[in-house]
Amino acid sequence: MKRLGVMTSGGDAPGMNAAIRAVTRRALSLGIEVYGINYGYAGLVAGDIFKMERSDVGDIINRGGTMLYSARYPEFAQKEGQLKGIEQLNKFGIEALVVIGGDGSYHGALRLTEHGYNAVGLPGTIDNDIPYTDYTIGFDTAVNTVVESIDKIRDTAASHERTFVIEVMGRGAGDIALWAGVAGGADEIIVPEKEFNIEKIAQNIQDLRARGKKHTIIVLAEGVMHADEFMEQLEQYGDFDARGTVLGHVQRGGSPSAKDRVLASKMGAYAVDLLNEGHGGIAIGTENNKLTYHGMLDLFDSKHKPDLSLYDINKSLAK
Amino acid sequence: MKRLGVMTSGGDAPGMNAAIRAVTRRALSLGIEVYGINYGYAGLVAGDIFKMERSDVGDIINRGGTMLYSARYPEFAQKEGQLKGIEQLNKFGIEALVVIGGDGSYHGALRLTEHGYNAVGLPGTIDNDIPYTDYTIGFDTAVNTVVESIDKIRDTAASHERTFVIEVMGRGAGDIALWAGVAGGADEIIVPEKEFNIEKIAQNIQDLRARGKKHTIIVLAEGVMHADEFMEQLEQYGDFDARGTVLGHVQRGGSPSAKDRVLASKMGAYAVDLLNEGHGGIAIGTENNKLTYHGMLDLFDSKHKPDLSLYDINKSLAK
Amino acid sequence: MKRLGVMTSGGDAPGMNAAIRAVTRRALSLGIEVYGINYGYAGLVAGDIFKMERSDVGDIINRGGTMLYSARYPEFAQKEGQLKGIEQLNKFGIEALVVIGGDGSYHGALRLTEHGYNAVGLPGTIDNDIPYTDYTIGFDTAVNTVVESIDKIRDTAASHERTFVIEVMGRGAGDIALWAGVAGGADEIIVPEKEFNIEKIAQNIQDLRARGKKHTIIVLAEGVMHADEFMEQLEQYGDFDARGTVLGHVQRGGSPSAKDRVLASKMGAYAVDLLNEGHGGIAIGTENNKLTYHGMLDLFDSKHKPDLSLYDINKSLAK
Amino acid sequence: MKRLGVMTSGGDAPGMNAAIRAVTRRALSLGIEVYGINYGYAGLVAGDIFKMERSDVGDIINRGGTMLYSARYPEFAQKEGQLKGIEQLNKFGIEALVVIGGDGSYHGALRLTEHGYNAVGLPGTIDNDIPYTDYTIGFDTAVNTVVESIDKIRDTAASHERTFVIEVMGRGAGDIALWAGVAGGADEIIVPEKEFNIEKIAQNIQDLRARGKKHTIIVLAEGVMHADEFMEQLEQYGDFDARGTVLGHVQRGGSPSAKDRVLASKMGAYAVDLLNEGHGGIAIGTENNKLTYHGMLDLFDSKHKPDLSLYDINKSLAK
């Protein structure tokens, strides 16, 4: 292989830049040229593509966001869009591709592989909701961002009895809520994967207050509902003086954590090695603390499962 | 003076603990006993008071919140409440008081001074809205907390044209919004002290987008309106794909910044020195980079003014 | 089991408090009383032991250090010390023990188990050098602390050609250096587990400078040598204008990262469950992303191995 | 004025980028073209100069270091160097200059002014040692960096009695040591501006230990001596198990604090306004919380004085 391309697609995740750096440096160290594709599949189709040098990725390992920008481009699902993309790949002489993004971006990668352009996917998203990988690039950083906010809320010592509801990201997954909930010492964690009963939660808060615990912290995954709706429901069972925090896109940014940088570096180098060995249509993951890969079709048939043991552990530790 | 009391009142502010430490250590170094009063005026009336030793304030200089808790106790405005408080002061032999909080808590302090118990106020609030002081204890930390969030939002590089609205605290004051807006490089700052026109803001965003700037950051002081209402109004003028972030009580917590710890330490020591010289009914501030004090009555007649030059500077730097 | 004890021993590690909290809350949730032992084995022998309530561990999950203090007590290796310790265990009715610390503290735990007092070890140290566990409690936080420092050094843009040598902890292990080196994008990583040649390193720096890279960052594990000695050797091969940073005990403190809090919480709960099932003389670890345990004797016969793949990856990414 | 230049000179300071942004945006908003000069006076002489657009300074407000790099160029003290610099100014049509750096870089600025090219100086250095300004750009950030390290050292709870010596920057000034010492709750602060007696310090540590305070924290300004020499002297008076931390260049980097960004923004805009009014050979400062300026000659005749009240306050609060 003489020339590969790299792009980021879907939502931002801290560590994407570290992954781009690893792909670029690894490839260059093997004598493979690297072309960066801006704006994901949209940029591919538009030919927004440029040759990457070693120095282009110097000083990006600690930067949040992605130097290659990102976009959603549903048109790539159509053959027409794919053919336009291939036209550009040919024009730039790109033989293979590394796609860093959520598993939604893997579909286009599989299509390109089927057309003869091997593509490998790296799991880049804060939601940690990609199958066949215990962790995605960006997840650890997002959890730490949420935990820092919970820590600050914890400091609040007003004597009023208050309930704080922190709405966190995750789309349909409860991973961020579970990890941040345990690490933040939350009193309740509400996730899509677990049933919950608002009345019981209200009762629990009353019990905690009766025991002298004035502040209650509830971590709520956005996949369940939004904070204001949750607080509205809660207030039907008592006067909780509930306050909401919606961190929003703050969770998608920031300098990546050490873990995300190392994961991104390992995965990026691995992606290049796998492409160099002729693999395509595969998605890289970390399972049992080792790097692995699976055919993308297998991913599309699977559903990610969060570590629900954290839910039970927290119930026991929060009491 | 042989014995003084110290309390925190109103909302939390990072640096309150550093102030408590400074008051305690300074007093002890002058041979004055220190009694801590939990839960502000509510705790005073309830006699929730204890003798403070040097070691009680070891390791609190970097802690957010307040070790003496805080409360709002409107009953202290009535003479009956004040007399109950005085009963406790007598019971514990407390001759004078340091009150750390917003200027709302200064009223009780002035009443006690009139009754013969000298009280000095220290400006502890994140809102920076106390007259006769350029900075309040907790303001610098809160601004930095907001700025860290803006920095993370800035990383988001999706190609969609998005507008981020960050709602910040301040009650009726625009200080946090002004400082965080300038430091965060916001495109628009909306504060109670300045008129604004949503249509013009919408137009400005369109212009920035036309110039290639995809992301717009708007910092909105809660004293104007909430983020969701603002975004609703904005969307009447175009499709801005607006996203809101409401940091909420995150802004009240966290380890105090260096500036807040130094300010709290200086003010705490100064408060003790002033009480030792027989002053009472005064509020400490920092003006022109020097510690000053004013009669509380003067404060009640005045209104804090934020540094509006920041508003104009940002208009010029954000274009 | 009706009553267990918990202690921390050896050097500090961020996350120890989260582990203490998990042990305490888990035990209480199962109806088991918990006694905290201050100052490790020294405190055990001295009877510095107290009953722990649920509230004693509220608000410690985010605190660095350990609320139970720590000590080194070599005398516990002698039978006499052990018998004194047992005397205290009997006096307080403690049947079993959780010991959080480095594997050095496991020896005393095994001795107590042999005497009939089941003890379980939790790996608490920043050095990550305990066998049979991929990660120790405190390691992730320490790595992030080092990486934040490397990030700040990276900002330095003076035109002089400078070489920065950052000496990091780890005792005889290169784990912190490896992870921080990769995450920090270091140009060289020097660890005890890998041979190195100062002359080649000097040559590499000259090459990088010839290519336009003015700043070189070298991460040096203290187990190899100290920074000043390294710089002295380096300067024999050229004028590198080398600057040293020795973070020292900064690496042992700070609020634990999300990963360390979750690891500590899982391990702490697991320790209680294992003791409740009658296990003793075992050490808990995380292997292949799952919690495991091994007999302590097995640990004493083994040597931890760092992830040396990071060394090779960095050589390839740093070029 | 139609065209001005901007450069950074001397050591790095966080906030330099924010100042560059403010100068650039303010000038552009007034219809003045801006040229960036890389590598200070060295780059000026070499003609390493380029036209700056609005977008060149987007996304730099939160970046440490300086996008214009920096250098020391002693040759500029000679007329020959100055004439070469002027040649380049003429070549690029630059009429005036903003120089951001330590007061060492003001000399060249004054020379250029004398030659007819108005230059204004902005105080950019972490050392806070420039006369006629209470704060320099970068000082607040550096103090916070040191304080975060002290906070982490504070967590260390080993029972050994240890003394931690943290060597901080400042060249000949004690400002960083004073502010970080107070904010970090240090037991001793050693600065060039105050006499000290190692024997008395040793005695103080013994007294603190006798009172139960196991850990002592000493903040030492590098202008007095280095940490290892200090510890060597200290150990002559007892066994203090002293540990040193040398943060080094970590103090020069990092994302600027909110205060530094606001200061840099205000000063940068002010510099452009002053040049636009025809001023030259002046240095901007902040005194009594207001922006001011003074003739550079006045600065060269003066010596900065740190806030030594902090020294006395800390003696009283640390006891």
XYZ file of N, CA, C and O in Angstrom, chain C residues 37-166:
520
model
N -8.783 1.654 60.429
C -7.507 1.577 61.143
C -6.596 2.657 60.574
O -6.264 2.638 59.386
N -6.237 3.612 61.422
C -5.366 4.688 60.966
C -3.918 4.233 60.876
O -3.477 3.371 61.624
N -3.186 4.865 59.953
C -1.725 4.659 59.885
C -1.286 3.215 59.645
O -0.248 2.778 60.154
N -2.068 2.481 58.894
C -1.640 1.138 58.484
C -1.323 0.225 59.650
O -1.964 0.280 60.704
N -0.311 -0.611 59.463
C 0.024 -1.598 60.497
C 0.518 -0.946 61.779
O 0.342 -1.483 62.864
N 1.113 0.234 61.654
C 1.559 0.950 62.861
C 0.338 1.291 63.709
O 0.344 1.100 64.937
N -0.694 1.788 63.073
C -1.910 2.131 63.793
C -2.638 0.909 64.314
O -3.265 0.949 65.373
N -2.561 -0.189 63.562
C -3.199 -1.430 64.016
C -2.584 -1.835 65.347
O -3.282 -2.103 66.328
N -1.262 -1.875 65.362
C -0.546 -2.286 66.575
C -0.833 -1.323 67.726
O -0.955 -1.726 68.883
N -0.962 -0.042 67.410
C -1.202 0.957 68.451
C -2.678 1.035 68.855
O -3.021 1.759 69.788
N -3.525 0.333 68.115
C -4.940 0.385 68.451
C -5.615 1.673 68.030
O -6.650 2.078 68.581
N -5.060 2.326 67.007
C -5.642 3.564 66.497
C -6.760 3.171 65.543
O -6.625 3.246 64.314
N -7.866 2.738 66.132
C -8.947 2.093 65.376
C -10.272 2.705 65.804
O -10.475 2.991 66.984
N -11.178 2.921 64.879
C -12.470 3.536 65.221
C -13.577 2.989 64.340
O -13.336 2.574 63.205
N -14.774 3.056 64.892
C -15.921 2.536 64.157
C -16.287 3.525 63.058
O -16.335 4.738 63.278
N -16.541 3.022 61.860
C -16.875 3.911 60.734
C -18.356 3.870 60.425
O -18.972 2.799 60.353
N -18.895 5.057 60.274
C -20.307 5.173 59.905
C -20.406 5.535 58.426
O -19.447 6.028 57.830
N -21.592 5.363 57.916
C -21.857 5.700 56.522
C -21.412 7.126 56.189
O -20.834 7.386 55.133
N -21.677 8.040 57.120
C -21.392 9.450 56.836
C -19.903 9.778 56.874
O -19.474 10.790 56.330
N -19.114 8.915 57.500
C -17.674 9.167 57.551
C -17.056 9.153 56.158
O -15.991 9.720 55.940
N -17.710 8.450 55.242
C -17.142 8.342 53.903
C -17.951 9.120 52.865
O -17.774 8.936 51.656
N -18.838 9.978 53.351
C -19.545 10.859 52.415
C -18.535 11.931 52.023
O -17.686 12.286 52.821
N -18.591 12.413 50.822
C -17.713 13.501 50.366
C -16.223 13.173 50.359
O -15.392 14.091 50.426
N -15.862 11.894 50.327
C -14.430 11.611 50.183
C -14.099 11.013 48.829
O -12.931 10.869 48.493
N -15.114 10.684 48.048
C -14.850 9.988 46.792
C -13.949 10.793 45.867
O -13.201 10.240 45.064
N -13.989 12.120 45.966
C -13.197 12.954 45.078
C -11.925 13.487 45.748
O -11.207 14.291 45.158
N -11.668 13.037 46.978
C -10.490 13.547 47.680
C -9.258 12.686 47.420
O -9.334 11.443 47.478
N -8.141 13.368 47.182
C -6.872 12.647 47.058
C -6.447 12.185 48.437
O -7.159 12.414 49.417
N -5.280 11.559 48.516
C -4.793 11.095 49.810
C -5.668 9.996 50.383
O -6.430 9.341 49.666
N -5.553 9.776 51.699
C -6.363 8.768 52.342
C -6.780 9.259 53.722
O -5.945 9.726 54.496
N -8.078 9.137 54.029
C -8.579 9.608 55.315
C -8.054 8.740 56.462
O -8.133 9.121 57.618
N -7.518 7.569 56.126
C -7.000 6.671 57.165
C -5.482 6.800 57.304
O -4.848 5.993 57.991
N -4.931 7.806 56.657
C -3.484 8.003 56.698
C -2.766 6.728 56.255
O -3.369 5.757 55.843
N -1.502 6.778 56.405
C -0.711 5.664 55.898
C 0.624 5.684 56.609
O 1.035 6.691 57.154
N 1.271 4.562 56.647
C 2.583 4.508 57.279
C 3.332 3.295 56.759
O 2.738 2.403 56.162
N 4.604 3.319 56.972
C 5.396 2.108 56.706
C 5.776 1.576 58.091
O 6.163 2.357 58.954
N 5.618 0.305 58.287
C 5.879 -0.270 59.614
C 6.591 -1.601 59.442
O 5.973 -2.665 59.487
N 7.883 -1.557 59.193
C 8.637 -2.788 58.940
C 8.544 -3.822 60.085
O 8.662 -5.017 59.838
N 8.295 -3.343 61.283
C 8.223 -4.264 62.433
C 7.126 -5.324 62.279
O 7.133 -6.330 62.967
N 6.175 -5.050 61.372
C 5.079 -6.012 61.233
C 5.558 -7.312 60.591
O 4.860 -8.320 60.596
N 6.772 -7.274 60.055
C 7.320 -8.498 59.468
C 7.676 -9.487 60.577
O 7.745 -10.696 60.338
N 7.860 -8.975 61.772
C 8.206 -9.847 62.903
C 6.943 -10.395 63.562
O 5.933 -9.702 63.652
N 7.032 -11.623 64.067
C 5.868 -12.253 64.693
C 5.348 -11.399 65.836
O 4.150 -11.305 66.050
N 6.310 -10.786 66.553
C 5.912 -9.995 67.723
C 4.940 -8.881 67.306
O 3.909 -8.680 67.960
N 5.295 -8.176 66.210
C 4.430 -7.106 65.717
C 3.069 -7.653 65.311
O 2.024 -7.066 65.605
N 3.097 -8.806 64.663
C 1.835 -9.396 64.204
C 0.932 -9.754 65.393
O -0.278 -9.516 65.364
N 1.534 -10.318 66.432
C 0.720 -10.694 67.584
C 0.106 -9.476 68.258
O -1.040 -9.524 68.708
N 0.874 -8.393 68.304
C 0.318 -7.171 68.888
C -0.867 -6.707 68.051
O -1.887 -6.235 68.568
N -0.707 -6.802 66.727
C -1.793 -6.412 65.841
C -3.024 -7.271 66.082
O -4.149 -6.762 66.141
N -2.816 -8.541 66.234
C -3.934 -9.465 66.454
C -4.646 -9.150 67.761
O -5.872 -9.239 67.876
N -3.838 -8.796 68.760
C -4.400 -8.403 70.052
C -5.429 -7.295 69.848
O -6.535 -7.327 70.407
N -5.067 -6.330 69.027
C -5.976 -5.213 68.775
C -7.199 -5.658 67.976
O -8.319 -5.208 68.232
N -6.981 -6.527 67.007
C -8.114 -7.026 66.224
C -9.120 -7.688 67.172
O -10.324 -7.470 67.074
N -8.600 -8.469 68.094
C -9.487 -9.138 69.060
C -10.191 -8.120 69.930
O -11.391 -8.198 70.166
N -9.428 -7.160 70.392
C -9.983 -6.143 71.284
C -11.174 -5.439 70.638
O -12.170 -5.135 71.281
N -11.050 -5.184 69.329
C -12.134 -4.481 68.632
C -13.118 -5.441 67.962
O -14.055 -5.003 67.301
N -12.858 -6.730 68.118
C -13.777 -7.716 67.534
C -13.725 -7.774 66.027
O -14.680 -8.188 65.365
N -12.606 -7.385 65.445
C -12.486 -7.389 63.982
C -12.085 -8.780 63.504
O -11.098 -9.338 63.985
N -12.866 -9.305 62.574
C -12.639 -10.678 62.110
C -11.825 -10.749 60.825
O -11.164 -11.753 60.560
N -11.921 -9.696 60.021
C -11.261 -9.735 58.712
C -10.827 -8.324 58.322
O -11.244 -7.341 58.944
N -10.031 -8.251 57.285
C -9.375 -6.976 56.987
C -9.252 -6.725 55.488
O -8.966 -7.656 54.723
N -9.447 -5.468 55.105
C -9.117 -5.067 53.729
C -7.899 -4.161 53.826
O -7.914 -3.172 54.565
N -6.839 -4.506 53.111
C -5.618 -3.707 53.115
C -5.440 -3.079 51.732
O -5.344 -3.790 50.723
N -5.410 -1.747 51.694
C -5.253 -1.032 50.422
C -3.851 -0.465 50.377
O -3.488 0.361 51.225
N -3.053 -0.909 49.435
C -1.695 -0.381 49.355
C -0.894 -1.070 48.282
O -1.443 -1.756 47.415
N 0.416 -0.893 48.358
C 1.305 -1.539 47.402
C 1.475 -2.995 47.825
O 1.034 -3.392 48.911
N 2.101 -3.815 46.980
C 2.187 -5.233 47.351
C 3.082 -5.475 48.558
O 3.057 -6.529 49.160
N 3.850 -4.477 48.936
C 4.626 -4.582 50.172
C 3.706 -4.764 51.357
O 4.009 -5.518 52.296
N 2.551 -4.105 51.295
C 1.615 -4.213 52.417
C 0.852 -5.537 52.418
O 0.150 -5.849 53.375
N 1.012 -6.312 51.367
C 0.300 -7.592 51.321
C 0.941 -8.633 52.241
O 0.286 -9.570 52.682
N 2.219 -8.461 52.548
C 2.889 -9.449 53.392
C 2.223 -9.538 54.760
O 1.929 -10.624 55.256
N 2.006 -8.381 55.355
C 1.332 -8.367 56.645
C -0.060 -8.965 56.542
O -0.518 -9.668 57.442
N -0.730 -8.694 55.410
C -2.071 -9.222 55.200
C -2.044 -10.754 55.168
O -2.917 -11.421 55.719
N -1.038 -11.308 54.514
C -0.934 -12.766 54.433
C -0.657 -13.356 55.810
O -1.239 -14.376 56.192
N 0.196 -12.700 56.569
C 0.504 -13.173 57.921
C -0.766 -13.225 58.777
O -1.030 -14.189 59.488
N -1.546 -12.173 58.701
C -2.786 -12.135 59.494
C -3.740 -13.240 59.056
O -4.403 -13.866 59.886
N -3.795 -13.469 57.739
C -4.668 -14.539 57.241
C -4.232 -15.877 57.828
O -5.055 -16.679 58.258
N -2.909 -16.078 57.825
C -2.391 -17.336 58.366
C -2.749 -17.485 59.833
O -2.957 -18.603 60.332
N -2.853 -16.365 60.538
C -3.228 -16.393 61.956
C -4.739 -16.523 62.151
O -5.202 -16.495 63.283
N -5.478 -16.591 61.054
C -6.919 -16.788 61.188
C -7.759 -15.552 60.944
O -8.974 -15.584 61.119
N -7.122 -14.475 60.522
C -7.863 -13.245 60.265
C -7.762 -12.968 58.770
O -6.774 -12.420 58.283
N -8.801 -13.360 58.058
C -8.767 -13.209 56.607
C -8.500 -11.776 56.187
O -9.126 -10.839 56.694
N -7.549 -11.630 55.292
C -7.244 -10.291 54.779
C -7.187 -10.329 53.262
O -6.681 -11.290 52.673
N -7.735 -9.282 52.677
C -7.747 -9.167 51.214
C -6.998 -7.899 50.848
O -7.142 -6.871 51.516
N -6.193 -7.967 49.818
C -5.425 -6.794 49.398
C -6.010 -6.102 48.181
O -6.479 -6.756 47.248
N -6.018 -4.759 48.212
C -6.421 -3.972 47.047
C -5.188 -3.202 46.583
O -4.494 -2.582 47.403
N -4.925 -3.196 45.276
C -3.701 -2.583 44.758
C -3.766 -1.059 44.716
O -4.313 -0.487 43.779
N -3.237 -0.432 45.766
C -3.286 1.027 45.814
C -1.882 1.620 45.744
O -1.149 1.613 46.724
N -1.500 2.099 44.565
C -0.202 2.727 44.366
C -0.205 3.388 42.995
O -0.837 2.887 42.070
N 0.534 4.489 42.852
C 0.541 5.147 41.542
C 1.486 4.434 40.580
O 1.399 4.633 39.373
N 2.349 3.572 41.100
C 3.400 2.989 40.267
C 2.944 1.889 39.305
O 3.688 1.521 38.403
N 1.762 1.354 39.514
C 1.211 0.310 38.638
C 2.124 -0.931 38.573
O 2.132 -1.653 37.584
N 2.852 -1.173 39.652
C 3.866 -2.242 39.599
C 3.496 -3.474 40.409
O 4.355 -4.179 40.918
N 2.212 -3.729 40.544
C 1.779 -4.912 41.277
C 1.422 -6.011 40.274
O 0.700 -5.748 39.294
N 1.917 -7.233 40.496
C 1.611 -8.316 39.558
C 0.113 -8.658 39.555
O -0.609 -8.343 40.502
N -0.312 -9.306 38.493
C -1.690 -9.797 38.365
C -2.741 -8.710 38.369
O -3.904 -8.941 38.731
N -2.351 -7.521 37.999
C -3.358 -6.501 37.775
C -2.847 -5.571 36.684
O -1.689 -5.138 36.719
N -3.689 -5.296 35.712
C -3.283 -4.415 34.622
C -3.155 -2.978 35.113
O -2.341 -2.213 34.608
N -3.990 -2.636 36.081
C -3.979 -1.269 36.601
C -4.099 -1.266 38.119
O -4.827 -2.069 38.693
N -3.396 -0.321 38.740
C -3.538 -0.146 40.179
C -4.322 1.138 40.430
O -4.384 2.019 39.553
N -4.909 1.235 41.612
C -5.678 2.427 41.977
C -4.695 3.578 42.151
O -3.788 3.498 42.975
N -4.868 4.625 41.376
C -3.978 5.786 41.488
C -3.121 5.998 40.260
O -2.627 7.099 40.017
N -2.955 4.967 39.465
C -2.083 5.046 38.292
C -2.617 6.012 37.240
O -1.891 6.879 36.745
N -3.886 5.872 36.893
C -4.471 6.728 35.850
C -4.380 8.199 36.236
O -4.045 9.049 35.412
N -4.627 8.512 37.508
C -4.551 9.900 37.961
C -3.127 10.429 37.849
O -2.898 11.541 37.366
N -2.171 9.632 38.286
C -0.766 10.063 38.231
C -0.319 10.300 36.790
O 0.373 11.275 36.491
N -0.728 9.411 35.902
C -0.373 9.596 34.488
C -0.956 10.910 33.971
O -0.280 11.679 33.287
N -2.201 11.181 34.303
C -2.816 12.424 33.846
C -2.118 13.656 34.428
O -1.988 14.673 33.757
N -1.663 13.552 35.679
C -0.939 14.664 36.293
C 0.337 14.945 35.505
O 0.663 16.092 35.199
N 1.071 13.888 35.169
C 2.302 14.060 34.400
C 1.985 14.629 33.016
O 2.658 15.551 32.539
N 0.953 14.094 32.378
C 0.601 14.557 31.028
C 0.211 16.033 31.023
O 0.577 16.767 30.101
N -0.487 16.500 32.056
C -0.833 17.926 32.122
C 0.436 18.768 32.157
O 0.496 19.848 31.567
N 1.460 18.278 32.869
C 2.716 19.014 32.925
C 3.426 18.999 31.577
O 3.971 20.017 31.149
N 3.402 17.870 30.912
C 4.036 17.799 29.590
C 3.323 18.752 28.635
O 3.962 19.465 27.854
N 1.996 18.785 28.709
C 1.235 19.699 27.853
C 1.681 21.143 28.062
O 1.791 21.921 27.111
N 1.912 21.524 29.329
C 2.303 22.904 29.577
C 3.702 23.177 29.041
O 3.988 24.252 28.523
N 4.587 22.203 29.164
C 5.936 22.379 28.648
C 5.908 22.505 27.128
O 6.660 23.284 26.535
N 5.027 21.794 26.509
C 4.862 21.828 25.063
C 4.562 23.212 24.527
O 4.897 23.588 23.417
N 3.856 24.020 25.334
C 3.483 25.372 24.901
C 4.692 26.268 24.692
O 4.613 27.265 23.994
N 5.776 25.951 25.345
C 6.933 26.839 25.314
C 7.491 26.945 23.898
O 7.880 25.961 23.297
N 7.530 28.134 23.398
C 7.825 28.311 21.982
C 9.090 29.099 21.710
O 9.306 29.561 20.600
N 9.910 29.232 22.736
C 11.132 29.995 22.505
C 11.894 29.355 21.353
O 11.805 28.166 21.125
N 12.615 30.160 20.632
C 13.306 29.645 19.463
C 14.543 28.859 19.840
O 15.091 28.134 19.025
N 14.994 29.023 21.078
C 16.191 28.239 21.394
C 15.841 26.799 21.210
O 14.719 26.370 21.453
N 16.801 26.050 20.900
C 16.610 24.627 20.819
C 16.800 24.108 22.241
O 17.866 24.215 22.816
N 15.738 23.604 22.810
C 15.802 23.125 24.188
C 15.359 21.671 24.287
O 14.532 21.194 23.509
N 15.930 21.014 25.253
C 15.520 19.641 25.541
C 14.981 19.618 26.960
O 15.658 20.046 27.891
N 13.755 19.135 27.099
C 13.146 19.064 28.415
C 13.162 17.626 28.904
O 12.692 16.716 28.202
N 13.686 17.442 30.098
C 13.717 16.113 30.700
C 12.758 16.101 31.881
O 12.939 16.852 32.836
N 11.729 15.276 31.778
C 10.740 15.200 32.858
C 10.917 13.896 33.611
O 10.691 12.814 33.056
